[in-house]
Short mmCIF file of C-alpha atoms and ligand atoms in Angstrom, two decimals:
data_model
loop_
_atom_site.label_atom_id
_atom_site.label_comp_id
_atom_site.label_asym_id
_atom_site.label_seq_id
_atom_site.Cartn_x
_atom_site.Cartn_y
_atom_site.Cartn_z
CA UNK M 1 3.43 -11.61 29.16
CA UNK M 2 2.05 -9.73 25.90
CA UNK M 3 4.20 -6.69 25.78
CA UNK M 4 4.16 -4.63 22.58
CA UNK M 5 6.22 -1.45 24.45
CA UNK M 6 9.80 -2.70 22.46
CA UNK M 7 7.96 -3.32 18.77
CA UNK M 8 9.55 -1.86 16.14
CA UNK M 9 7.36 -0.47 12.86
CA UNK M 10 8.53 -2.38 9.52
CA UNK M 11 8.42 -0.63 6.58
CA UNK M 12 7.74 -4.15 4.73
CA UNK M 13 5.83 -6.25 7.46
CA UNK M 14 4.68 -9.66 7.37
CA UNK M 15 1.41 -9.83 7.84
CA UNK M 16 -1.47 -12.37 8.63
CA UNK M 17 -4.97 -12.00 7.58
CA UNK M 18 -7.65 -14.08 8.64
CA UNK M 19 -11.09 -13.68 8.03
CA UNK M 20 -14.40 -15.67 9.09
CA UNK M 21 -17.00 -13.16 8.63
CA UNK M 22 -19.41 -15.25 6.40
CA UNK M 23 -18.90 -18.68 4.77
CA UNK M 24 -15.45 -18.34 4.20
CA UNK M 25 -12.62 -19.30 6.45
CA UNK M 26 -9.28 -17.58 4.62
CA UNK M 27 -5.91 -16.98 5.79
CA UNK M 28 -3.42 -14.83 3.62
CA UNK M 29 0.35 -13.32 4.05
CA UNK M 30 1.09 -10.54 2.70
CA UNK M 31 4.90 -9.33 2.75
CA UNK M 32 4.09 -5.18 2.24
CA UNK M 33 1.40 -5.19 0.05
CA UNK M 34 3.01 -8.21 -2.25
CA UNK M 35 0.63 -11.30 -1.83
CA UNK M 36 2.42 -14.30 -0.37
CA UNK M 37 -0.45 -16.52 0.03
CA UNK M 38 -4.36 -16.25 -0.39
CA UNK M 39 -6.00 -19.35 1.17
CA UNK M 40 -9.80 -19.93 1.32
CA UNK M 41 -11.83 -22.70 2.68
CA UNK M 42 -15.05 -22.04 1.90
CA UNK M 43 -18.63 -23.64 3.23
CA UNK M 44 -20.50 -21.93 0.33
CA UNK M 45 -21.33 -26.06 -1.21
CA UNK M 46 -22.57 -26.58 2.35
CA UNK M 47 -24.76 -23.06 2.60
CA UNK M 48 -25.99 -24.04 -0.43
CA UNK M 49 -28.48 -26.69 0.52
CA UNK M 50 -30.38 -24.64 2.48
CA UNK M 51 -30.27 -21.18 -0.06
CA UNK M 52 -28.63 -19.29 1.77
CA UNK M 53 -26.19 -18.50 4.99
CA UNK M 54 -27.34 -20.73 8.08
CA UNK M 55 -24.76 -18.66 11.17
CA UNK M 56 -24.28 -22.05 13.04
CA UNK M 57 -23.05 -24.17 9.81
CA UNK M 58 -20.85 -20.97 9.17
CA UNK M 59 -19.69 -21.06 12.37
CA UNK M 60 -19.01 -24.71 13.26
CA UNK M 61 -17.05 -24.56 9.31
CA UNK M 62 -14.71 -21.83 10.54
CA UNK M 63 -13.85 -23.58 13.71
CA UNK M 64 -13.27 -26.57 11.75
CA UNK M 65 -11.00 -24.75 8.83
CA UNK M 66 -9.24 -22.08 10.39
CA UNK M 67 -6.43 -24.27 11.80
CA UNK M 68 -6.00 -25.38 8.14
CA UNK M 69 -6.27 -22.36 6.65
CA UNK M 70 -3.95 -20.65 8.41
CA UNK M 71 -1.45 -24.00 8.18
CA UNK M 72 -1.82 -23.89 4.05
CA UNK M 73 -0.99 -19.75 3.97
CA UNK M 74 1.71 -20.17 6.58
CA UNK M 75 3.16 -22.92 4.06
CA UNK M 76 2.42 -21.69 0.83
CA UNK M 77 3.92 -18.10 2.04
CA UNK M 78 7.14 -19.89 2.68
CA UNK M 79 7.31 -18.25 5.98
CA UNK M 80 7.46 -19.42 9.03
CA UNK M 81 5.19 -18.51 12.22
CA UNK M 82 8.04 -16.81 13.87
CA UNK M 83 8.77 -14.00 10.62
CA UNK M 84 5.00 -12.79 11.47
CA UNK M 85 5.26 -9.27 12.34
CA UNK M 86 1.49 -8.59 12.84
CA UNK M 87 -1.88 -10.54 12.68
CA UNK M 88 -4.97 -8.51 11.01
CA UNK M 89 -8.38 -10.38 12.10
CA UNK M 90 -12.00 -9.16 10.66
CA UNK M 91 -13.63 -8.20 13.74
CA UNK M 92 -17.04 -7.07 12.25
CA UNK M 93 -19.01 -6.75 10.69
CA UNK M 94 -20.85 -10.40 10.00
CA UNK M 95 -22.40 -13.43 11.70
CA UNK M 96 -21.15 -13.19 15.71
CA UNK M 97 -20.55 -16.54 16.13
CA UNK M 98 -18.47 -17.07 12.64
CA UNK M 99 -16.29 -13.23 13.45
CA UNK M 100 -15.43 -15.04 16.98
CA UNK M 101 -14.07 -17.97 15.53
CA UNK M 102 -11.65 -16.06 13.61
CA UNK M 103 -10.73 -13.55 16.36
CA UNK M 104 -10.40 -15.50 19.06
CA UNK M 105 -7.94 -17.60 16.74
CA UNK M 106 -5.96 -14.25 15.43
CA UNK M 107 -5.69 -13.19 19.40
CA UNK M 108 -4.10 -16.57 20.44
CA UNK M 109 -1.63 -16.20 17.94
CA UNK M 110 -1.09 -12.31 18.19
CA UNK M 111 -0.17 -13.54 21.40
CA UNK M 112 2.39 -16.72 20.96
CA UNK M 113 4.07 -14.51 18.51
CA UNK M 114 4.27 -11.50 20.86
CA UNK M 115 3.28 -9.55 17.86
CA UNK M 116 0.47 -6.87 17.50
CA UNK M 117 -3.52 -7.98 16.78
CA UNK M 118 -4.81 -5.58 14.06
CA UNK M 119 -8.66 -5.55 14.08
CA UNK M 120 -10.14 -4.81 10.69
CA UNK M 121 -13.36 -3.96 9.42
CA UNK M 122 -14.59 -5.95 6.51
CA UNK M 123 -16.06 -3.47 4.67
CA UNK M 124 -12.32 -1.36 5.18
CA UNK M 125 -10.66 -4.15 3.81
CA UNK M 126 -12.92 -4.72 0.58
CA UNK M 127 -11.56 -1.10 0.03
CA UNK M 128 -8.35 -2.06 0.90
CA UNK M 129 -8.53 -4.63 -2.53
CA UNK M 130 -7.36 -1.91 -4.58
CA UNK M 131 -3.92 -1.67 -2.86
CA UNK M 132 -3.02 -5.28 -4.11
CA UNK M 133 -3.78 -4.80 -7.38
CA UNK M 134 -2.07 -1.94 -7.40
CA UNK M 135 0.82 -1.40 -5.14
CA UNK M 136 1.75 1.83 -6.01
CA UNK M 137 -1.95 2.95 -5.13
CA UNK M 138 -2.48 6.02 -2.86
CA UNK M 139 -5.31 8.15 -1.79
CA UNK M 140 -7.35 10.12 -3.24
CA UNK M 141 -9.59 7.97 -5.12
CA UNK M 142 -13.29 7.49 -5.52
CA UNK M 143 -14.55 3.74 -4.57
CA UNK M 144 -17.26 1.87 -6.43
CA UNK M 145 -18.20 -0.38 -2.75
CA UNK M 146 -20.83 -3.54 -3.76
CA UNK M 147 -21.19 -6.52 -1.31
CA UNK M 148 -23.96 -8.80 0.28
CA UNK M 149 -24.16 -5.73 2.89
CA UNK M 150 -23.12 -2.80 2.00
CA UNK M 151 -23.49 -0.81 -1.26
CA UNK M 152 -21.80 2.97 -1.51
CA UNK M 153 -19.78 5.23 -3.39
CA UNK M 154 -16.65 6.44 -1.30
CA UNK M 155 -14.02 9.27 -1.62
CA UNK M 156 -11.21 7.90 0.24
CA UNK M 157 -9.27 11.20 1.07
CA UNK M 158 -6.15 9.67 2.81
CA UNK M 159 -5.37 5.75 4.30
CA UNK M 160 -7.58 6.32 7.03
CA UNK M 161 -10.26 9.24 6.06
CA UNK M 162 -13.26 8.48 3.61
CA UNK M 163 -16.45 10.29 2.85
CA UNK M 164 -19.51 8.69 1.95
CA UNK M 165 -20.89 9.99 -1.14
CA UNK M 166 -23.63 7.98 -2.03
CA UNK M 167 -25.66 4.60 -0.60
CA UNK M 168 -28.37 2.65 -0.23
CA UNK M 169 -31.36 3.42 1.59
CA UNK M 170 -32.33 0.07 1.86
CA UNK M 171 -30.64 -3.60 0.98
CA UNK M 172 -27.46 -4.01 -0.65
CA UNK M 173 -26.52 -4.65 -4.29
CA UNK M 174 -25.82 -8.11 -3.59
CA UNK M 175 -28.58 -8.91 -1.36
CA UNK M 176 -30.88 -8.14 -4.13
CA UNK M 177 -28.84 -10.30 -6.62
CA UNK M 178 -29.38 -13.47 -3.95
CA UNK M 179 -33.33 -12.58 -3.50
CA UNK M 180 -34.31 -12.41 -7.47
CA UNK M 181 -31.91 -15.65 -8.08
CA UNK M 182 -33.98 -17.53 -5.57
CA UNK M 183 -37.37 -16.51 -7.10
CA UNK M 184 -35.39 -17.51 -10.28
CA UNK M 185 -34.75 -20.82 -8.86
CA UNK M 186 -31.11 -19.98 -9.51
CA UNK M 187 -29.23 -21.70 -6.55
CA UNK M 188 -26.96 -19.97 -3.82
CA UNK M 189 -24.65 -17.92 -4.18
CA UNK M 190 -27.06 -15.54 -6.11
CA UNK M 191 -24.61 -13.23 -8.03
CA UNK M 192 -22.81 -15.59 -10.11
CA UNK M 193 -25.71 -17.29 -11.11
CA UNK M 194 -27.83 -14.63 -12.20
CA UNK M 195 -24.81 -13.16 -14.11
CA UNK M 196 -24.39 -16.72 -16.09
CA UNK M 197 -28.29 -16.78 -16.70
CA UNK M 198 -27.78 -13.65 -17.99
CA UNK M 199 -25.52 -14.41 -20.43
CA UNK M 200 -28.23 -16.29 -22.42
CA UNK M 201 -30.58 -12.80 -21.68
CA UNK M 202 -32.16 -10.08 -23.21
CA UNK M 203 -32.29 -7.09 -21.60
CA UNK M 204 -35.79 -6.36 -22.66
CA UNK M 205 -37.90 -6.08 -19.49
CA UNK M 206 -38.52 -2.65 -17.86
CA UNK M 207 -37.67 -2.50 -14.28
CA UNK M 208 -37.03 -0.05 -11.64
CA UNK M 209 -33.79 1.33 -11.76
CA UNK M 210 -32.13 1.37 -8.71
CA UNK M 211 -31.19 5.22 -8.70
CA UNK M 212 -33.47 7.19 -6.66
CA UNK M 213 -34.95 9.66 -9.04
CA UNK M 214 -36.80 11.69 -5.89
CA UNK M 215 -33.74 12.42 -4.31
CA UNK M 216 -31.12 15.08 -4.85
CA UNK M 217 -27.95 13.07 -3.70
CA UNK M 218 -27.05 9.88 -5.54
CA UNK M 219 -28.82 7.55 -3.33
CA UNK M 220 -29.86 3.81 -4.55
CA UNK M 221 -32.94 1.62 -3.52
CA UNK M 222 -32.95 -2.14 -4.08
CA UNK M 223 -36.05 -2.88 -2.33
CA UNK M 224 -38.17 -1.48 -5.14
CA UNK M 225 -35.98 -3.34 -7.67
CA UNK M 226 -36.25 -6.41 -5.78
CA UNK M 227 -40.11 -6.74 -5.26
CA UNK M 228 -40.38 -5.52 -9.14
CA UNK M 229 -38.74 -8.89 -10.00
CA UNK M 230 -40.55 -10.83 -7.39
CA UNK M 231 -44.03 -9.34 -8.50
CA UNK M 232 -43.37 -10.21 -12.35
CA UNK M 233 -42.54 -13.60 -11.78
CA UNK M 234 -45.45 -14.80 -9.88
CA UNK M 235 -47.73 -12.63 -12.12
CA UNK M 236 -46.12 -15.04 -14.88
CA UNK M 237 -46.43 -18.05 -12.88
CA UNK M 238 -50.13 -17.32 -11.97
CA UNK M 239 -51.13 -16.90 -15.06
CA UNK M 240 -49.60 -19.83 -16.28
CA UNK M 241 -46.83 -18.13 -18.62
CA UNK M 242 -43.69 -19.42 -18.27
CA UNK M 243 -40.87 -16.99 -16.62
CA UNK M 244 -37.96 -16.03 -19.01
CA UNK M 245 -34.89 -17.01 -16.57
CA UNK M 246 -32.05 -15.68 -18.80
CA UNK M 247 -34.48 -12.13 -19.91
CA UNK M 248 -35.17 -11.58 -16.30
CA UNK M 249 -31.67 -11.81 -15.16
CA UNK M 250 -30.51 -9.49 -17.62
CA UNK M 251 -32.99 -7.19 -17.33
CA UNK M 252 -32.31 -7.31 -13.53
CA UNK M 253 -28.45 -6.82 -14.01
CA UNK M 254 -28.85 -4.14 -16.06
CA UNK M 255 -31.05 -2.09 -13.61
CA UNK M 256 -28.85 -2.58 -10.87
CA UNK M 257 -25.94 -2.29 -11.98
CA UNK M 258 -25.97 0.98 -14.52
CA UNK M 259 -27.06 3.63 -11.38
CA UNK M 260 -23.53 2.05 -9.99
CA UNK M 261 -21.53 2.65 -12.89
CA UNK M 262 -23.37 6.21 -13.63
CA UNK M 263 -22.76 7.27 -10.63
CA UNK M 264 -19.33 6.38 -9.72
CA UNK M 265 -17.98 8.32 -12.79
CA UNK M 266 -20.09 11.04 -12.05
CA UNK M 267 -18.93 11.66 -8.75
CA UNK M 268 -15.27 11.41 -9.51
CA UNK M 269 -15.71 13.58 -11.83
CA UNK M 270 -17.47 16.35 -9.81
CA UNK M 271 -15.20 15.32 -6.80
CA UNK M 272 -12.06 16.28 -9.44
CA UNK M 273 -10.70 12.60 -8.29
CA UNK M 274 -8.81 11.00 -11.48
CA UNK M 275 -8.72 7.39 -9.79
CA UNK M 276 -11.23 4.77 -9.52
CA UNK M 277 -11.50 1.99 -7.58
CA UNK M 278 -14.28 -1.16 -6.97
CA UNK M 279 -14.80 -3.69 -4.09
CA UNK M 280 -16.50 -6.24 -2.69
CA UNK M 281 -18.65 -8.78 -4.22
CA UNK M 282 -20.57 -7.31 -6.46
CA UNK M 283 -17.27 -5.91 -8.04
CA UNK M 284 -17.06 -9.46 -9.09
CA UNK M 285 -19.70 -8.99 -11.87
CA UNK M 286 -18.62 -9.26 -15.12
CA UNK M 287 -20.90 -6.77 -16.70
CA UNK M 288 -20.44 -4.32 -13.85
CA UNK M 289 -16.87 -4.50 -14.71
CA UNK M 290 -17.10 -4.06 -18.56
CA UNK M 291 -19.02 -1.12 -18.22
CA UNK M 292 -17.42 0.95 -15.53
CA UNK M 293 -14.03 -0.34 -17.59
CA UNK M 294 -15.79 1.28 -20.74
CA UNK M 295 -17.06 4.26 -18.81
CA UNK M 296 -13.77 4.69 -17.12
CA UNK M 297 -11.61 4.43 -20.23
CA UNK M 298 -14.31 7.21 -21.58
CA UNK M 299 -13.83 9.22 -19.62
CA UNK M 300 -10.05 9.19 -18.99
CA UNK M 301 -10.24 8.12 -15.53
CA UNK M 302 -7.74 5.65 -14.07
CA UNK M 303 -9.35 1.97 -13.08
CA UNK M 304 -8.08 0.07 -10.08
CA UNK M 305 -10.00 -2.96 -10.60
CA UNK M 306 -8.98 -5.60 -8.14
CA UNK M 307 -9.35 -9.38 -9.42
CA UNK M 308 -11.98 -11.42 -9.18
CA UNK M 309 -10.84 -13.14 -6.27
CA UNK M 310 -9.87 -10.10 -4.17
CA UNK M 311 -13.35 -8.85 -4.59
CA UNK M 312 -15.10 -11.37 -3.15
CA UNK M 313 -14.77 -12.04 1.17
CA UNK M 314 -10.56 -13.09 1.20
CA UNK M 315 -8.54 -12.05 3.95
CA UNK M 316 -5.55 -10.55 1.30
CA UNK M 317 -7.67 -7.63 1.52
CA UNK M 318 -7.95 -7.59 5.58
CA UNK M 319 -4.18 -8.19 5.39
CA UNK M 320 -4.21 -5.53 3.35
CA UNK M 321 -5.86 -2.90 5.76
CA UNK M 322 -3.87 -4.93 8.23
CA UNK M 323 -0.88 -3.06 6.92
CA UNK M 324 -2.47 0.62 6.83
CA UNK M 325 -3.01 0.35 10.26
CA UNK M 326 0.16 -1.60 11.58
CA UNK M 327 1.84 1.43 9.77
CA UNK M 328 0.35 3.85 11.79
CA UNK M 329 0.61 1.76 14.79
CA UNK M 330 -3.32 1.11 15.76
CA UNK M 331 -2.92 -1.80 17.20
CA UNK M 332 -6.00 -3.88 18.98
CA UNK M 333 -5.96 -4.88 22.93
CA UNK M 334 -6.57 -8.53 23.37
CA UNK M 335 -9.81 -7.48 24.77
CA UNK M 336 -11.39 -6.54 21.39
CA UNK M 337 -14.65 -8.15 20.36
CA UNK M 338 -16.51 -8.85 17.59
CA UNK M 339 -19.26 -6.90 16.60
CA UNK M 340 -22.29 -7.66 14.08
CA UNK M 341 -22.55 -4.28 12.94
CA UNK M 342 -19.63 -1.70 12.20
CA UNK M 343 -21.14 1.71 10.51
CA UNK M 344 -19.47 2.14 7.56
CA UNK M 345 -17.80 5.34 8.37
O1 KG4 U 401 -18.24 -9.10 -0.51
P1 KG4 U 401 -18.97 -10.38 -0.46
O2 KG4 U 401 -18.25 -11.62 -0.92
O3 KG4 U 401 -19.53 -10.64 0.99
C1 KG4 U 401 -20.05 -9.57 1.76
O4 KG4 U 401 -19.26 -8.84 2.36
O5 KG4 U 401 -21.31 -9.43 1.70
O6 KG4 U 401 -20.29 -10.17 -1.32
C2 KG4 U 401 -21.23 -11.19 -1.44
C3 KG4 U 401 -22.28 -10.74 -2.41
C4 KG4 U 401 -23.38 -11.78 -2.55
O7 KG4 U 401 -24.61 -11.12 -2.43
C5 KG4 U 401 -23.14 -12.34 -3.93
O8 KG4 U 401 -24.33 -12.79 -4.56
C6 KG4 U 401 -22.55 -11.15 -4.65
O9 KG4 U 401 -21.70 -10.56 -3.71
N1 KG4 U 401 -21.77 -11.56 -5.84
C7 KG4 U 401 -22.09 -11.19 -7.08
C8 KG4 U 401 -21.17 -11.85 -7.95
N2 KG4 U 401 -20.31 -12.57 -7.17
C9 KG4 U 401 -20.70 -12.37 -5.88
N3 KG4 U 401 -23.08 -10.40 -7.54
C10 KG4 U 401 -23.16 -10.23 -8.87
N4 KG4 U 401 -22.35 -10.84 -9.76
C11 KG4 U 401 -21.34 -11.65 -9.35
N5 KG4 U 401 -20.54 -12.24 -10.23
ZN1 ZN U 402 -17.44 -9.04 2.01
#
């Protein structure tokens, strides 16, 4: 019988998070928002053959990993199953098949335990990063948000209300760095490898920005960006030049990533918000995260930067999120599904 009538709110839970929205299978325990463990079994090698995500190879991964996964945070936490107080679970948005691995996993256990399932949103917990880099973190701040699927600027006002400022009217940040890497021949994951091309770059070719410049909110566009890149390389190719790898990826960079940075500052600073924050993969960049340091530091604005590996898909940060919502006691039925696509507000 899962009854949660006699549970009693923590102020410092122990939490699970598992997530299995993409290619990664991870399992982390957070005790509060200190990081116990951060595990991560990931089928990126294994993606990587065919260029990109195939959903059944993600899917038949996470089945085979998540048992692991969780074993290895359980361990490494130095907790055992029983001092669990609450199990947070991505429950969109993502690949079906790869969200129900996880989920269905997270509910079996929510239920041994007799604890509470917490169902996250992915994109809530990339905000959620910030918190575990810095504990002491508390609304308001302004968040720079860059993944494979999402790309906005958000003014969290308290744990559980955010406005969305500014976004893309068409693909995401990161979707755009994966597209020009594979017309770069630059393997999968895109992101990191453009970056390191880029580090041998000049930024000396003109491409669309990815500000809107018709519009009068902040909104990006990626599409143009994208078929910019696409367009110059065969143009190169068909005319028999040869295609500057490390100039194109810098040039690229640069025009997607500056509109970020710009705007982010400017809308904490016309928002009157003195905290900024960054998530998801994008946040990973390293020139993304020089210059919004730089800008940041410029402009006297406080930087929440989470790590590397917190920006990227972990399940720290759905632990995280977990905890913001265990705290207020929104707790999932055993009846929740996955779902493909959450809006983002
Ligand atoms: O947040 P994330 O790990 O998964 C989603 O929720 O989508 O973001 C993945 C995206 C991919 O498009 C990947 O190419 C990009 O983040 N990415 C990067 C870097 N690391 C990952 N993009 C630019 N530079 C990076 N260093
Ligand atoms: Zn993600």
């Amino acid at each position: 019988m899962y009854d949660l009538s006699n549970i009693k709110i923590k102020p410092e839970p122990i939490i699970l998070g598992l997530e299995s929205s993409c290619d990664e299978t991870a399992c982390a325990v957070l005790r509060g928002r200190k990081i116990l463990s951060n595990c991560i079994i990931s089928s990126a090698a294994e993606q990587a053959k065919y260029g990109g995500v195939v959903p059944e190879i993600a899917s038949r991964a996470h089945t085979d990993a998540v048992d692991e996964v969780t074993s290895r945070a359980v361990k490494e936490a130095g907790i055992e199953l029983s001092d669990i107080d609450a199990v947070a679970v991505t429950y969109g948005a993502g690949l079906l098949g790869a969200l129900l691995v996880g989920l269905s996993f997270a509910k079996g256990l929510a239920y041994s335990l007799g604890v509470p399932l917490i169902a996250v949103s992915h994109i809530r917990g990339h905000l959620a990063a910030a918190y575990l880099d810095d504990p002491s973190l508390q609304p308001p701040f302004i968040t720079l948000l860059a993944s494979g699927g999402h790309t906005a600027i958000l003014h969290t006002k308290s744990y559980f209300g955010f406005e969305v400022l500014a976004q893309t009217l068409d693909d995401a940040a990161g979707e755009a760095f994966d597209k020009c890497a594979r017309v770069l021949g630059l393997p999968y994951p895109g992101g990191p490898n453009i970056q390191r091309a880029a580090e041998g770059g000049k930024d000396i070719i003109t491409f669309p920005s990815a500000q809107v410049r018709h519009s009068s909110s902040l909104a990006f566009s990626y599409s143009g960006l994208k078929t910019a890149v696409i367009n110059y390389c065969h143009n190169l190719s068909q005319r028999g030049e040869e295609v500057n790898v490390a100039d194109v990826a810098a040039s690229f960079q640069r025009a997607a990533i500056d509109p970020l940075v710009e705007n982010t500052i400017l809308l904490a600073k016309s928002r009157g918000v003195s905290t900024v924050t960054a998530g998801g993969g994008v946040a990973a960049n390293a020139y993304l995260r020089s210059t919004l340091s730089a800008a940041c530091k410029r402009e006297g604005l406080k930087l929440v930067l989470p790590r590397i590996k917190y920006c990227t898909d972990n399940a720290a940060m759905i632990a995280a999120e977990g905890l913001n919502k265990y705290l207020a006691g929104d707790f999932a039925p055993l009846t929740v599904n996955a779902a493909a696509q959450v809006p983002l507000k």
